[in-house]
GROMACS .gro file of C-alpha atoms in nm:
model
  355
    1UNK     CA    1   0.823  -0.844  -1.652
    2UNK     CA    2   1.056  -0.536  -1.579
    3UNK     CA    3   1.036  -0.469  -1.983
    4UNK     CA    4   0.700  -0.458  -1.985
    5UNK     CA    5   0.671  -0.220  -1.679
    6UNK     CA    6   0.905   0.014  -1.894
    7UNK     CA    7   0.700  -0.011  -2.219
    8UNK     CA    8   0.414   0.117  -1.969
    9UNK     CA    9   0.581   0.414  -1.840
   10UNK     CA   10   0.749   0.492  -2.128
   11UNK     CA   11   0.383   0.526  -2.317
   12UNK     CA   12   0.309   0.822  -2.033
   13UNK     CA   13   0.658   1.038  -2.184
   14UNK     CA   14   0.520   0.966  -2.556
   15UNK     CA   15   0.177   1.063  -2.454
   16UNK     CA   16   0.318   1.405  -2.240
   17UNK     CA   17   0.564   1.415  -2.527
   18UNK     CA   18   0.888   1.389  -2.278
   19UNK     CA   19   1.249   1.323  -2.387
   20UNK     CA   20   1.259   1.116  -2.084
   21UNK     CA   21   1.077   1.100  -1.693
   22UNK     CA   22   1.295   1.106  -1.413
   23UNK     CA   23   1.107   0.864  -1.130
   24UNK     CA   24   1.241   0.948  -0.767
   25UNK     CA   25   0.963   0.774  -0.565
   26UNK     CA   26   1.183   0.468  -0.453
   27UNK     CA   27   0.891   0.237  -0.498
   28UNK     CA   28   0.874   0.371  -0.870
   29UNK     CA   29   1.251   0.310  -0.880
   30UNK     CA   30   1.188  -0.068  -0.768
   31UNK     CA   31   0.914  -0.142  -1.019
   32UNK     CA   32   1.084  -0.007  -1.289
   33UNK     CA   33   1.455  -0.141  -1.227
   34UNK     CA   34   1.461  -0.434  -0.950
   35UNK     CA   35   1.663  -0.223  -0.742
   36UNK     CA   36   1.638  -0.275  -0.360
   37UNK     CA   37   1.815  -0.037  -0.170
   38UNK     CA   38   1.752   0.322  -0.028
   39UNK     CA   39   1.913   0.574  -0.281
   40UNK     CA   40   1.853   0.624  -0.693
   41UNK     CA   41   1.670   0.731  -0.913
   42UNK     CA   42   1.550   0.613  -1.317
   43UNK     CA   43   1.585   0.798  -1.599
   44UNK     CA   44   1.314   0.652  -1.839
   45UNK     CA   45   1.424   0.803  -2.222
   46UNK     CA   46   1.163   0.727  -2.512
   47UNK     CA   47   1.420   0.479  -2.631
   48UNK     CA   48   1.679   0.398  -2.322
   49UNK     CA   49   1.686   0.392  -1.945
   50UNK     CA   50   1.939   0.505  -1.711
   51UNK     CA   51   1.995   0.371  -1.335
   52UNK     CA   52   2.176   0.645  -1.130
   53UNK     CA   53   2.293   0.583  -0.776
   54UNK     CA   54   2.617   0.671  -0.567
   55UNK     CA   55   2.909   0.463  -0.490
   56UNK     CA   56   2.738   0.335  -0.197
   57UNK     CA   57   2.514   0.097  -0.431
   58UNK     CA   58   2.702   0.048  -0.743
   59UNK     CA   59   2.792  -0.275  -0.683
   60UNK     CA   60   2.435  -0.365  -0.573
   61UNK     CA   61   2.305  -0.221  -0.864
   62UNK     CA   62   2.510  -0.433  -1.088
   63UNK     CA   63   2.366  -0.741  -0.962
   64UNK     CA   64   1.992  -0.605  -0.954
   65UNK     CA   65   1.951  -0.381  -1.238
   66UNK     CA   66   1.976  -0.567  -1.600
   67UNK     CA   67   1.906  -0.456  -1.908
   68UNK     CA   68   1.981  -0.097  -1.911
   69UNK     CA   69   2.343   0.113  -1.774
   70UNK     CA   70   2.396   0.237  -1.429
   71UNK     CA   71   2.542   0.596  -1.382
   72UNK     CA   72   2.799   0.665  -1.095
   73UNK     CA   73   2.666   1.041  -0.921
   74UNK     CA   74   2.818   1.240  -0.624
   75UNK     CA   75   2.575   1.462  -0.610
   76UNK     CA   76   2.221   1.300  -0.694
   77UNK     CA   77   2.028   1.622  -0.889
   78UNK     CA   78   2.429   1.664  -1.046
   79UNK     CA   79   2.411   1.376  -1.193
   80UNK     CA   80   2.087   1.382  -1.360
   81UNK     CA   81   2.091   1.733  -1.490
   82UNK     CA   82   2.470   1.602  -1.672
   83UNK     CA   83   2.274   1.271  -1.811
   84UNK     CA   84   2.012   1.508  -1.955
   85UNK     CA   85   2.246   1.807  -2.092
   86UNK     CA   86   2.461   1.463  -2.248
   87UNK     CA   87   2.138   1.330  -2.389
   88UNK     CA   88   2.019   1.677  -2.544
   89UNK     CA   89   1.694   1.625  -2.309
   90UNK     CA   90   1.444   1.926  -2.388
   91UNK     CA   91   1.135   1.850  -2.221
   92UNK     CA   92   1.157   1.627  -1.876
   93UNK     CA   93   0.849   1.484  -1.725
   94UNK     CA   94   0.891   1.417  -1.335
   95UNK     CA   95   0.629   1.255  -1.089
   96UNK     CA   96   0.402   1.538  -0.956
   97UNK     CA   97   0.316   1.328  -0.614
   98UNK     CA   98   0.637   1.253  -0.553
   99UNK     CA   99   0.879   1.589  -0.628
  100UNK     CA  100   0.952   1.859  -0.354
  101UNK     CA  101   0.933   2.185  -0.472
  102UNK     CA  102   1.292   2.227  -0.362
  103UNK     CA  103   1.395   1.917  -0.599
  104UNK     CA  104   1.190   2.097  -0.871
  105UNK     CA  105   1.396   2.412  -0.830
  106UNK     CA  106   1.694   2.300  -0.847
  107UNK     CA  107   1.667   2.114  -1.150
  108UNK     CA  108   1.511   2.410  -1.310
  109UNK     CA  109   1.841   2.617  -1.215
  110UNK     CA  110   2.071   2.316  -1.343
  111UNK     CA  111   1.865   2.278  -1.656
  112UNK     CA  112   1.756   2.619  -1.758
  113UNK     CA  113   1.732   2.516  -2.111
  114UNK     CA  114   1.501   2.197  -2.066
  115UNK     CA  115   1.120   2.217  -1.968
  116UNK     CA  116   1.012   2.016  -1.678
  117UNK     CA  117   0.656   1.879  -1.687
  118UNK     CA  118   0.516   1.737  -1.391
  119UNK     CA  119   0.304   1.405  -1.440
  120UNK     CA  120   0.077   1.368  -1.213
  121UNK     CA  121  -0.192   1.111  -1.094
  122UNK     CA  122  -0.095   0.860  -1.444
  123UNK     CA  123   0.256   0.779  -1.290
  124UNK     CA  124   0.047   0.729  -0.955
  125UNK     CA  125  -0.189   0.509  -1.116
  126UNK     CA  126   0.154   0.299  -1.268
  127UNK     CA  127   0.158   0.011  -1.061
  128UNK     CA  128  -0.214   0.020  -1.051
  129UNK     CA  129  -0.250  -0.298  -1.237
  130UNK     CA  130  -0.038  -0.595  -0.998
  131UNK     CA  131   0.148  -0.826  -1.286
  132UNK     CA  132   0.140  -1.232  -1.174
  133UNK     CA  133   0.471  -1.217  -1.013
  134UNK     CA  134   0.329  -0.964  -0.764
  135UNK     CA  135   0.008  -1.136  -0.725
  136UNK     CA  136   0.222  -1.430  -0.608
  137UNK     CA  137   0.461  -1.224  -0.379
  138UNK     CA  138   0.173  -1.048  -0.245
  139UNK     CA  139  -0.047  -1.391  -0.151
  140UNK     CA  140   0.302  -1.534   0.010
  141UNK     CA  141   0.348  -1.189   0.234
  142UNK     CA  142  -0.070  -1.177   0.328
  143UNK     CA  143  -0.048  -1.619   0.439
  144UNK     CA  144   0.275  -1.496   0.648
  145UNK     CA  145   0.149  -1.239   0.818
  146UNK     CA  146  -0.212  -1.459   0.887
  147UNK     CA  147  -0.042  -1.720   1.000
  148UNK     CA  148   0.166  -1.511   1.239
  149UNK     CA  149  -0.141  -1.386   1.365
  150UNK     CA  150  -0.269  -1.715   1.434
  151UNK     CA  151  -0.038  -1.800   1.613
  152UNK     CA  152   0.011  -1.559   1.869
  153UNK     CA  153  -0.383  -1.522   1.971
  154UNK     CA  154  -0.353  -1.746   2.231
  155UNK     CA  155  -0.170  -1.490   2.434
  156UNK     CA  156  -0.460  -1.230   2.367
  157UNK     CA  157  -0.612  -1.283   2.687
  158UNK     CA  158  -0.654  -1.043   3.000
  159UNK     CA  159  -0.383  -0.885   3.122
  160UNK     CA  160  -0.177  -0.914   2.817
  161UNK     CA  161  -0.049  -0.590   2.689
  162UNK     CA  162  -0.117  -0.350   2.380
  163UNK     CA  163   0.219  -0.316   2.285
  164UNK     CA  164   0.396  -0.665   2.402
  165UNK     CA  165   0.105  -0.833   2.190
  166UNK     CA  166   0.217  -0.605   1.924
  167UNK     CA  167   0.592  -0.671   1.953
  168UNK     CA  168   0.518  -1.092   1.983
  169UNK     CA  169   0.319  -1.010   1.625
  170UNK     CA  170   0.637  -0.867   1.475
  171UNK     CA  171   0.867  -1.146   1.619
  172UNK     CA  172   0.672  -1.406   1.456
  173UNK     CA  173   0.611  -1.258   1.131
  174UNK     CA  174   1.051  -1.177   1.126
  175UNK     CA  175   1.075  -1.538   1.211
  176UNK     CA  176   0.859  -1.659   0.968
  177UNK     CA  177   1.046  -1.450   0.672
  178UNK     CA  178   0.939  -1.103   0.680
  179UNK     CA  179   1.142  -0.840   0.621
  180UNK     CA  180   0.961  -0.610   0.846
  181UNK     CA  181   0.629  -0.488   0.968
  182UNK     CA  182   0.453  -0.295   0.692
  183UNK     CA  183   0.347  -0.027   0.937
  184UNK     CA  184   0.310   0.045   1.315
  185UNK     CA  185   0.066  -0.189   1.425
  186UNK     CA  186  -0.263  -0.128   1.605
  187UNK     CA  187  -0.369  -0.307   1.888
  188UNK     CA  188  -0.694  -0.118   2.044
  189UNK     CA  189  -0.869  -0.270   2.317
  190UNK     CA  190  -1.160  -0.196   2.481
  191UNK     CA  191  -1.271   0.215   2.457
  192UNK     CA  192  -0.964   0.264   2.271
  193UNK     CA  193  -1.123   0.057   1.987
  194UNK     CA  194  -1.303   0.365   1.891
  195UNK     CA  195  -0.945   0.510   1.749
  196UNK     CA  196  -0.921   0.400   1.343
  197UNK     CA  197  -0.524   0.427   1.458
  198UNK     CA  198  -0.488   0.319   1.791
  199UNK     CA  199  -0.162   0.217   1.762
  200UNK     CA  200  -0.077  -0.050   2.058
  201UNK     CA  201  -0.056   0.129   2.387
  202UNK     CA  202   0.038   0.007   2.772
  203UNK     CA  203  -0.321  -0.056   2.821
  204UNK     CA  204  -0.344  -0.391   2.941
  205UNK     CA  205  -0.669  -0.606   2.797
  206UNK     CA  206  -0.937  -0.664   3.029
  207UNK     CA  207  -1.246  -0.931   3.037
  208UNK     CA  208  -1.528  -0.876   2.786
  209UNK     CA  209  -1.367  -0.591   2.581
  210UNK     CA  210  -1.300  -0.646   2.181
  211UNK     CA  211  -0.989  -0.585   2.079
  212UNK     CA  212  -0.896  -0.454   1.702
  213UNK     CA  213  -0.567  -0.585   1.548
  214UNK     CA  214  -0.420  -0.421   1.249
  215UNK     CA  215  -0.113  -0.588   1.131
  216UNK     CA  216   0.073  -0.633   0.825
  217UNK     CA  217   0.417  -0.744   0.716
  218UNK     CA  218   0.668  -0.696   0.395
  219UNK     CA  219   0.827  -0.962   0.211
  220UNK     CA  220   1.078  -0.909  -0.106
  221UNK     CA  221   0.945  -0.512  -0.063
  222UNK     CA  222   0.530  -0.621  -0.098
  223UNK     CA  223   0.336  -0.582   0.183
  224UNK     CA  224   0.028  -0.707   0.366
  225UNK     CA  225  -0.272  -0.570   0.534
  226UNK     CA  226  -0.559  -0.690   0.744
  227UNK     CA  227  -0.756  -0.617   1.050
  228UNK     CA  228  -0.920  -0.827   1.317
  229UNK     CA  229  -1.160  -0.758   1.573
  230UNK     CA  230  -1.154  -1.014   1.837
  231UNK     CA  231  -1.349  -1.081   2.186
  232UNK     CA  232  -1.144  -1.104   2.507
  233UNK     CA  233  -1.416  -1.341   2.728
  234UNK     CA  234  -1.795  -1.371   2.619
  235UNK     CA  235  -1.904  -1.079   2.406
  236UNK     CA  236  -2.231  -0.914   2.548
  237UNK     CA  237  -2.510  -0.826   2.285
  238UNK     CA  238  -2.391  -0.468   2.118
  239UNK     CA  239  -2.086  -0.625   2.086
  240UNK     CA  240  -2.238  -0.910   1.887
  241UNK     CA  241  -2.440  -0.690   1.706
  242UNK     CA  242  -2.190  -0.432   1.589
  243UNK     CA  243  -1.957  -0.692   1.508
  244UNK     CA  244  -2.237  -0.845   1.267
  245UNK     CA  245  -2.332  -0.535   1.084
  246UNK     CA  246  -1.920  -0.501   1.029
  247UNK     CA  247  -1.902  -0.851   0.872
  248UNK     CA  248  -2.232  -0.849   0.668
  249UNK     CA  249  -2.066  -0.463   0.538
  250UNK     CA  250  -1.746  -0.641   0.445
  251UNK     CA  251  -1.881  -0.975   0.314
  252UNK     CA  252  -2.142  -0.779   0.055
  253UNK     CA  253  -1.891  -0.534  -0.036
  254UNK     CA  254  -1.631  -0.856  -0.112
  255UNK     CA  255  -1.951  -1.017  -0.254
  256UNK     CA  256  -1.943  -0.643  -0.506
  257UNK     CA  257  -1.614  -0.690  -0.624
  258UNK     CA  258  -1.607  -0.817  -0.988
  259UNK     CA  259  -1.406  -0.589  -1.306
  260UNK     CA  260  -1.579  -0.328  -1.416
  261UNK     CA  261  -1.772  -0.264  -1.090
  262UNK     CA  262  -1.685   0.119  -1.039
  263UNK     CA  263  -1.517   0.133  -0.686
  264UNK     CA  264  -1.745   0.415  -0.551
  265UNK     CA  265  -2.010   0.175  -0.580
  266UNK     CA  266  -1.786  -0.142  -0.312
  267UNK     CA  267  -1.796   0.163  -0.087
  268UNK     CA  268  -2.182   0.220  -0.084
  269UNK     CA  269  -2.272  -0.133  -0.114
  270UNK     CA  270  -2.082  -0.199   0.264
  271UNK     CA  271  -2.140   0.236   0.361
  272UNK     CA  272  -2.504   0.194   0.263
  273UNK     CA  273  -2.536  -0.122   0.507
  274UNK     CA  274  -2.455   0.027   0.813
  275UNK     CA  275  -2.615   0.350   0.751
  276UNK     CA  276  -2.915   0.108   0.719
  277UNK     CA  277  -2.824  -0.025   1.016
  278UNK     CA  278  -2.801   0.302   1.255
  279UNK     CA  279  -2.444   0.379   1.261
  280UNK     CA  280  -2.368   0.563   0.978
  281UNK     CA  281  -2.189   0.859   1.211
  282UNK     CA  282  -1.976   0.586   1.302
  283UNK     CA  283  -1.819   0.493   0.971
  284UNK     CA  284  -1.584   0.770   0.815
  285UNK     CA  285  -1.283   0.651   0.644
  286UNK     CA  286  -1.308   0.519   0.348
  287UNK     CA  287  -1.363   0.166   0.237
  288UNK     CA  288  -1.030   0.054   0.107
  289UNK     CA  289  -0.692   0.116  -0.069
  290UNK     CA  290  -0.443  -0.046  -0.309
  291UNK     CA  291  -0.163  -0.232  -0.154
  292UNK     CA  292   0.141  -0.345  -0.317
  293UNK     CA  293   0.523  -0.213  -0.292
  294UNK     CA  294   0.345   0.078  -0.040
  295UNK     CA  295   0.111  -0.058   0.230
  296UNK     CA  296  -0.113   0.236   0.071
  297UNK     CA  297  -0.125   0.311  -0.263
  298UNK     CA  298  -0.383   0.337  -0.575
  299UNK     CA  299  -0.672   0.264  -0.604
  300UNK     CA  300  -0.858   0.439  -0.331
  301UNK     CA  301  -1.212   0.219  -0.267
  302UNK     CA  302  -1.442   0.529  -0.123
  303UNK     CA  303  -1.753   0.732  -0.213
  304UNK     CA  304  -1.479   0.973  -0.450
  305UNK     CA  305  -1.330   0.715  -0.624
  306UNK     CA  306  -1.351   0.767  -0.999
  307UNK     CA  307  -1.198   0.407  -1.142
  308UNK     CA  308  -1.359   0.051  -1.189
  309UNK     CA  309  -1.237  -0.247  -1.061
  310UNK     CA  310  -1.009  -0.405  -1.304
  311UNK     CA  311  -0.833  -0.781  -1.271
  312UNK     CA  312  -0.495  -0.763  -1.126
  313UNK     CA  313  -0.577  -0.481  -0.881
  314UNK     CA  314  -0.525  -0.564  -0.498
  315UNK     CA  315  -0.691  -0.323  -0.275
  316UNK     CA  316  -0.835  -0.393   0.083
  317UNK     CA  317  -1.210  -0.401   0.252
  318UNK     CA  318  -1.223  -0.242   0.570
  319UNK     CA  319  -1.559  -0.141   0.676
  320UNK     CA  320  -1.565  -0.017   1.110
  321UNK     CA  321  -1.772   0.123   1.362
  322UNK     CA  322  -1.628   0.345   1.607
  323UNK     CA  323  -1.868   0.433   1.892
  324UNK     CA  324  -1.681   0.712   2.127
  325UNK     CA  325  -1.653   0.615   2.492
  326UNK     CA  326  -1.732   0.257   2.358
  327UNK     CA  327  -1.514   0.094   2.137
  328UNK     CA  328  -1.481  -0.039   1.795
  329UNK     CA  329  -1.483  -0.309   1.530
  330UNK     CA  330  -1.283  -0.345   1.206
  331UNK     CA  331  -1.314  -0.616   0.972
  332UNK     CA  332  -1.020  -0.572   0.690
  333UNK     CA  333  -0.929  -0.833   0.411
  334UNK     CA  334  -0.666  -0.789   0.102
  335UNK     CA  335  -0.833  -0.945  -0.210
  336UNK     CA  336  -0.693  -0.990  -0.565
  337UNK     CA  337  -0.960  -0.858  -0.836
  338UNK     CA  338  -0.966  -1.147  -1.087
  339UNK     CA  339  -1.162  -1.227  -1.455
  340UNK     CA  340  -1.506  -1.270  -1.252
  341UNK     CA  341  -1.507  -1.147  -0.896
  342UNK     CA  342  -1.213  -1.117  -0.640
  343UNK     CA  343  -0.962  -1.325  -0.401
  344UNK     CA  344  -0.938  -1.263  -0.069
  345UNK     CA  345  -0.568  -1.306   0.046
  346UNK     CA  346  -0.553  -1.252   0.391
  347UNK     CA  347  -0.672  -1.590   0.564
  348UNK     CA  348  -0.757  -1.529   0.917
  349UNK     CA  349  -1.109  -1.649   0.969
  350UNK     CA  350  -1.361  -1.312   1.015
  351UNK     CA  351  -1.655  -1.486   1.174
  352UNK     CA  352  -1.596  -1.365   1.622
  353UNK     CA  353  -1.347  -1.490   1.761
  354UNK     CA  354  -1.355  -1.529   2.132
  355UNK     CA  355  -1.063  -1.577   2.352
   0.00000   0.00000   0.00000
């Protein structure tokens, strides 16, 4: 698998006609060499690759990175500007999203003899394409994080807490094998439901009030994504009837998803709903995102995406209201776009749940 993730990048330096593309993203550095920990970098050459770390992770790096050399640096920018003088480098391609103008800079002053290129949104669009191997990682983290979810909704109930919901979340997922959380959780109840990014509070829940739950967890460095909205006590009829134009939104845009489907068009299948629908005003983030080694990632699912849905892409479906001085409901799944349509991932039930 790592090979072939290689042979892809490597295509980008013959097409920008690079000597070689220095990846710093750590996520890049991951999907490219195996490597786990904190600090590196990969130096992809039209024929070789270099891993360069410090002494902290040498030894790591032995036992993750196979197949190509790892390079000992002090000094990280040192010790690629010496690979590339030894090398006879002349034109470097670097990842556009990804380099500081500071980093840029200095390798310009260490290499004032080599061109730098910067390669933009094609090395963001690298791991655009999930292989098997991440499909499967990625279904494993999503049923985790569900089923950690599952299980602590019986303590959603009045009186419980924002944040200690949010830290019992966390507890189970660690206990059932993650890693971490993928991000800060939200956990909006009631008016606070109205914030996209409520993240959990000291609000305590209260009878009749929906609560939103955003949670997601990481497992062997993939992670997971999905949303619930969910009643505290019988819901009264707005709440009913937001919730339903969120679901019917989410289920035709799922319903959308098939390759070659251009992504704009998910967006204004489940945007075009509630706009039909009266609330409109109170949809303005964008359908979904990619998730993968980042919780957010390529492809962005809104009305400026340019790509198609292709098989092997995981992105989420997040349609919400958010009604000021009211609340809110979000409806989120993870699917997997396969040969003929898509696959959710996420596995909590989205029909109202009331606790």
């Amino acid at each position: 698998m790592l090979q072939n993730r290689l042979n892809k990048a490597r295509s980008h330096a013959e097409k920008h006609d690079v000597d070689a593309i220095v990846f710093f993203n750590m996520s890049n550095v991951r999907y490219l060499s195996g490597f786990t920990g904190s600090d590196g970098a990969v130096v992809l050459g039209r024929e070789a690759c270099w891993f360069l770390t410090d002494s902290r992770y040498t030894t790591q790096a032995s036992r993750q990175v196979a197949g190509f050399p790892t390079v000992e640096y002090r000094i990280k920018l040192d010790g690629i500007a010496e690979l590339a003088r030894e090398q006879g480098f002349r034109r470097i391609g670097f990842e556009s999203e990804h380099t500081t103008v500071a980093v840029y800079e200095s390798l310009r002053q260490k290499l004032p003899e080599t061109e730098l290129m910067p390669i933009g949104d094609e090395l963001a669009q690298l791991r655009l394409i999930k292989d098997p191997s991440e499909c499967e990682i990625l279904s494993r983290v999503a049923r985790l994080a569900s089923e950690a979810l599952l299980s602590v909704l019986p303590l959603v109930k009045p009186g419980a807490v924002e944040r200690e919901l949010a830290l019992e979340l966390e507890f189970a997922m660690r206990r059932a094998g993650a890693e971490n959380s993928s991000f800060d959780f939200i956990v909006a109840s009631g008016e606070r439901g109205a914030l996209p990014h409520g993240r959990a509070s000291d609000k305590a829940l209260a009878a009749g009030e929906l609560v939103t739950i955003d949670f997601g967890a990481r497992y062997e460095g993939y992670c997971s994504d999905e949303t619930v909205t969910v009643a505290v006590g019988a819901p009264d009829e707005r709440q009913r009837q937001v919730y339903g134009i969120v679901k019917e939104a989410h289920d035709r845009a799922i319903a959308a998803v098939r390759p070659g489907t251009e992504l704009r068009e998910v967006d204004r299948i489940a945007r075009g709903y509630i706009e039909e629908q009266g609330y409109g005003a109170f949809f303005g983030h964008g359908l979904g995102h990619g998730v993968g080694l980042d919780v957010h990632e390529r492809p962005v699912v809104s009305p400026r995406s340019e790509g198609v849905a292709a098989a092997g892409m995981v992105f989420t479906i997040e349609p919400g209201i958010y009604i000021p001085g009211w609340g809110g409901v979000r409806i989120e799944d993870t699917v997997i776009v396969t040969e003929h349509g898509c696959r959710p991932i996420t596995m909590v039930p989205k029909e109202l749940m009331i606790l």
